[in-house]
CSV table of C-alpha atoms and ligand atoms in Angstrom, one decimal:
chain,number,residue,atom,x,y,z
E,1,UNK,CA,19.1,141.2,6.4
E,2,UNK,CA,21.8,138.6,7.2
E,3,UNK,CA,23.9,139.5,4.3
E,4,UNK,CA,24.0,143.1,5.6
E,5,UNK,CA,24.8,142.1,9.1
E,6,UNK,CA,27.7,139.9,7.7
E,7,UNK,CA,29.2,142.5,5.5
E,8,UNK,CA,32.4,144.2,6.5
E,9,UNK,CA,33.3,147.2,6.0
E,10,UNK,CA,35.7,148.0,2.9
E,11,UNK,CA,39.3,148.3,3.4
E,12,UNK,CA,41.1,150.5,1.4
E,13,UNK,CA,44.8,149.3,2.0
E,14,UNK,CA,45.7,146.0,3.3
E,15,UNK,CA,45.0,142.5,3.5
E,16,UNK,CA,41.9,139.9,3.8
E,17,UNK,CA,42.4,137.0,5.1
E,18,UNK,CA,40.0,134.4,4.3
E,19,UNK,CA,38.7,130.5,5.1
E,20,UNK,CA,40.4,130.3,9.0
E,21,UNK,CA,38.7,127.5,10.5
E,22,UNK,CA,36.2,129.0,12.8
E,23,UNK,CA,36.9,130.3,16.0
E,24,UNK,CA,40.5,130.3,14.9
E,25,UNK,CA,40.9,133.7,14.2
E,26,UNK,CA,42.7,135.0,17.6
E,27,UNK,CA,45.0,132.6,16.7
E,28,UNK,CA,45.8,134.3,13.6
E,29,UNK,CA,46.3,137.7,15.0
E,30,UNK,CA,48.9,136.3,17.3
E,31,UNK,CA,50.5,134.6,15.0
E,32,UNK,CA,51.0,137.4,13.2
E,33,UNK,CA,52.1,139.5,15.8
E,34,UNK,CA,49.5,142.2,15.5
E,35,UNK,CA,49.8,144.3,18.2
E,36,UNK,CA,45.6,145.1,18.8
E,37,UNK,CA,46.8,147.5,21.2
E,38,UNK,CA,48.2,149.7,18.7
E,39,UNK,CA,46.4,151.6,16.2
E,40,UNK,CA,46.0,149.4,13.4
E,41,UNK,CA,42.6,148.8,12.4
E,42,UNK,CA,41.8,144.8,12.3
E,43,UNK,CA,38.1,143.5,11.6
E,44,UNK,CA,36.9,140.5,12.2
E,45,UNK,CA,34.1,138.3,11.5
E,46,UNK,CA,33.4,135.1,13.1
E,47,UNK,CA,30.9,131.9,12.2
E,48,UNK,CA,30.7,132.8,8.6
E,49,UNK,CA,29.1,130.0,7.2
E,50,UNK,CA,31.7,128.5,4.1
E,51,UNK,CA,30.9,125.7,1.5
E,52,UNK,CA,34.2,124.9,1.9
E,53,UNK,CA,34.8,125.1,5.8
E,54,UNK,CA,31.3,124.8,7.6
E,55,UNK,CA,32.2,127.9,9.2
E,56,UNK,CA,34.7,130.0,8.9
E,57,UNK,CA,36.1,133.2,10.1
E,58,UNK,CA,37.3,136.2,8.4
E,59,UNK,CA,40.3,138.8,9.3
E,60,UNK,CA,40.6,142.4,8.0
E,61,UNK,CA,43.7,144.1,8.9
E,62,UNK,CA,44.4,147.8,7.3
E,63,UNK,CA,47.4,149.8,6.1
E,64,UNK,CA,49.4,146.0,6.1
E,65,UNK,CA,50.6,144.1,3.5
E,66,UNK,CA,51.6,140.4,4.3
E,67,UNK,CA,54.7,138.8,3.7
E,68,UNK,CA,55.8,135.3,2.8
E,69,UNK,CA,57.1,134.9,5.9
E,70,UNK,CA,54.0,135.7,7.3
E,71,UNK,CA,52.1,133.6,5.2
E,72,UNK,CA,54.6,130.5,6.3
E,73,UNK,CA,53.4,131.3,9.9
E,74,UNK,CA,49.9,131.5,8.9
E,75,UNK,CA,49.8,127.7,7.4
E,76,UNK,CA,49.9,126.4,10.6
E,77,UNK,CA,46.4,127.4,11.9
E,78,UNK,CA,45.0,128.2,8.9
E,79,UNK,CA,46.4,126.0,6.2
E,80,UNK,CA,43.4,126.8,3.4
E,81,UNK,CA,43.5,130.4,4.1
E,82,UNK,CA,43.0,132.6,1.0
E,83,UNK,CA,44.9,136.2,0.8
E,84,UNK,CA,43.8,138.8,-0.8
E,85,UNK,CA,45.9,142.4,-0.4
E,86,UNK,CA,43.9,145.3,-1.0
E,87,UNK,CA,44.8,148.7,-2.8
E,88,UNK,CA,43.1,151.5,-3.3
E,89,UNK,CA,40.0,149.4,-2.6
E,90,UNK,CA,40.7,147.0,-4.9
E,91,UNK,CA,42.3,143.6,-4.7
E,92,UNK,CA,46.1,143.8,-6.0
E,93,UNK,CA,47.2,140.5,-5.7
E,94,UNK,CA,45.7,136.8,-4.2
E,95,UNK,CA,47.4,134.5,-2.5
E,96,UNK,CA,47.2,130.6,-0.9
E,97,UNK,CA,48.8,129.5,2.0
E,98,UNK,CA,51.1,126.4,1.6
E,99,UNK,CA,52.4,124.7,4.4
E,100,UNK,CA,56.2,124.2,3.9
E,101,UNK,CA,57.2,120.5,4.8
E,102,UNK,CA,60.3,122.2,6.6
E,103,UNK,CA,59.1,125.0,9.1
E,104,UNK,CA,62.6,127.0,9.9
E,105,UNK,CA,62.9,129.4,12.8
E,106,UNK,CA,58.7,129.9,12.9
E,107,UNK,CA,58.2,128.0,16.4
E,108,UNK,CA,60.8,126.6,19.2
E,109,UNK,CA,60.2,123.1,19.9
E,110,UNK,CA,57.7,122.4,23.0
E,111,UNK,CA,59.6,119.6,24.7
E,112,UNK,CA,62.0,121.2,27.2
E,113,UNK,CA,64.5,118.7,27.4
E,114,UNK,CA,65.2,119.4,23.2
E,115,UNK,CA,68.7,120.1,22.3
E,116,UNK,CA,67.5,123.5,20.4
E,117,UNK,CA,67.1,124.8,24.4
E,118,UNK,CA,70.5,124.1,25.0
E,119,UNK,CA,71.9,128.1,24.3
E,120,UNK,CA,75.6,126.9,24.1
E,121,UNK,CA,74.8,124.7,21.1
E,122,UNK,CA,72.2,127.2,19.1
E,123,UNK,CA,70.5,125.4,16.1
E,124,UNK,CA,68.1,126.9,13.8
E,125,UNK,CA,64.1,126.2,14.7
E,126,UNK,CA,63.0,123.2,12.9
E,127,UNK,CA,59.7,121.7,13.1
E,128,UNK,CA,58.6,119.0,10.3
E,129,UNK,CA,55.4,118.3,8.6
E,130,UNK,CA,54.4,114.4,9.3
E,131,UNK,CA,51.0,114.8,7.9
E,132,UNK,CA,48.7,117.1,6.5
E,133,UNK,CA,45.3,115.6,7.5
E,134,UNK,CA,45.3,115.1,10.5
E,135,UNK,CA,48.1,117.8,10.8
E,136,UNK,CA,51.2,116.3,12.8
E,137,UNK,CA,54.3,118.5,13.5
E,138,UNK,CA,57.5,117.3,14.7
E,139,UNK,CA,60.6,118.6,15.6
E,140,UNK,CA,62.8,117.7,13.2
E,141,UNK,CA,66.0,117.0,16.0
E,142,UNK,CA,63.8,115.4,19.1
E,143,UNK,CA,60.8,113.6,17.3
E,144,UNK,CA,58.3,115.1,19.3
E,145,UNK,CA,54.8,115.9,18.2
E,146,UNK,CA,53.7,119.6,18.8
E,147,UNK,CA,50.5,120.5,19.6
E,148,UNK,CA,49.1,123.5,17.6
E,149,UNK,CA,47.9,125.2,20.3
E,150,UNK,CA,51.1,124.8,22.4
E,151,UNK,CA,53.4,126.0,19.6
E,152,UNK,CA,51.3,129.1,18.7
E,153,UNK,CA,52.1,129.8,22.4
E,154,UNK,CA,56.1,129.7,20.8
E,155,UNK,CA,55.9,131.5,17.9
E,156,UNK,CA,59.6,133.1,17.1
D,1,ZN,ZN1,62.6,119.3,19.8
């Protein structure tokens, strides 16, 4: 009976996102930019428990393919997300996430004083990976730590 109630339903084209950390998976939407206003049909399935993750939650989004770029953007909330893209109902291609050590034009810096705010002067977005567990992103020109949830907030 749970196994039913967990189930989602089959996607014919598009992609699966797998193993976001629980209660993450607003996040992910954002961060991707899709626009839940619009017609594209997204499901989503939260609390699922994981081996790997406790819990986990678990993104369906039709008739969209992602990109690398995409899955750049992804690392950053959801760093052991799996990928699968789906056509014609079956899976076409897997992918991992990988967070890049250098993370180019993804997110502005959050500290407002940061030379990158200065519009006379423009510099390429670029945030640095310090460490992977705990995560710890810097900006690569000011030093300062970014908080995940603040720099979702400045997704490019
Ligand atoms: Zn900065």
């Amino acid at each position: 009976m749970m196994s039913e109630m967990r189930r989602v339903t089959a996607i014919r084209n598009g992609t699966v996102i797998d193993h976001i950390p629980s209660g993450r998976a607003m996040q992910v939407i954002r961060i991707l930019r899709i626009d839940t206003s619009r017609a594209t049909p997204v499901s989503l399935v939260m609390n699922v428990p994981s081996d790997k993750l406790g819990r986990k939650d678990v993104l369906k989004i039709e008739d969209r393919e992602l990109s690398r770029e995409e899955l750049d953007r992804l690392a950053l909330i959801a760093p052991n997300a799996s990928i699968a893209i789906i056509r014609n109902h079956s899976v076409a291609e897997k992918m991992v996430v990988e967070l890049t050590e250098d993370l180019v034009n993804i997110a502005t810096c959050t500290f407002s004083n940061c030379i990158t705010k200065n519009d006379r002067e423009p510099l390429p977005q670029r945030l640095r990976i310090f460490s992977h567990d705990p995560l710890e992103i810097r900006c690569y020109y000011c030093g300062k730590v970014q908080e995940i949830d603040e720099l979702i907030e400045n997704i490019l």
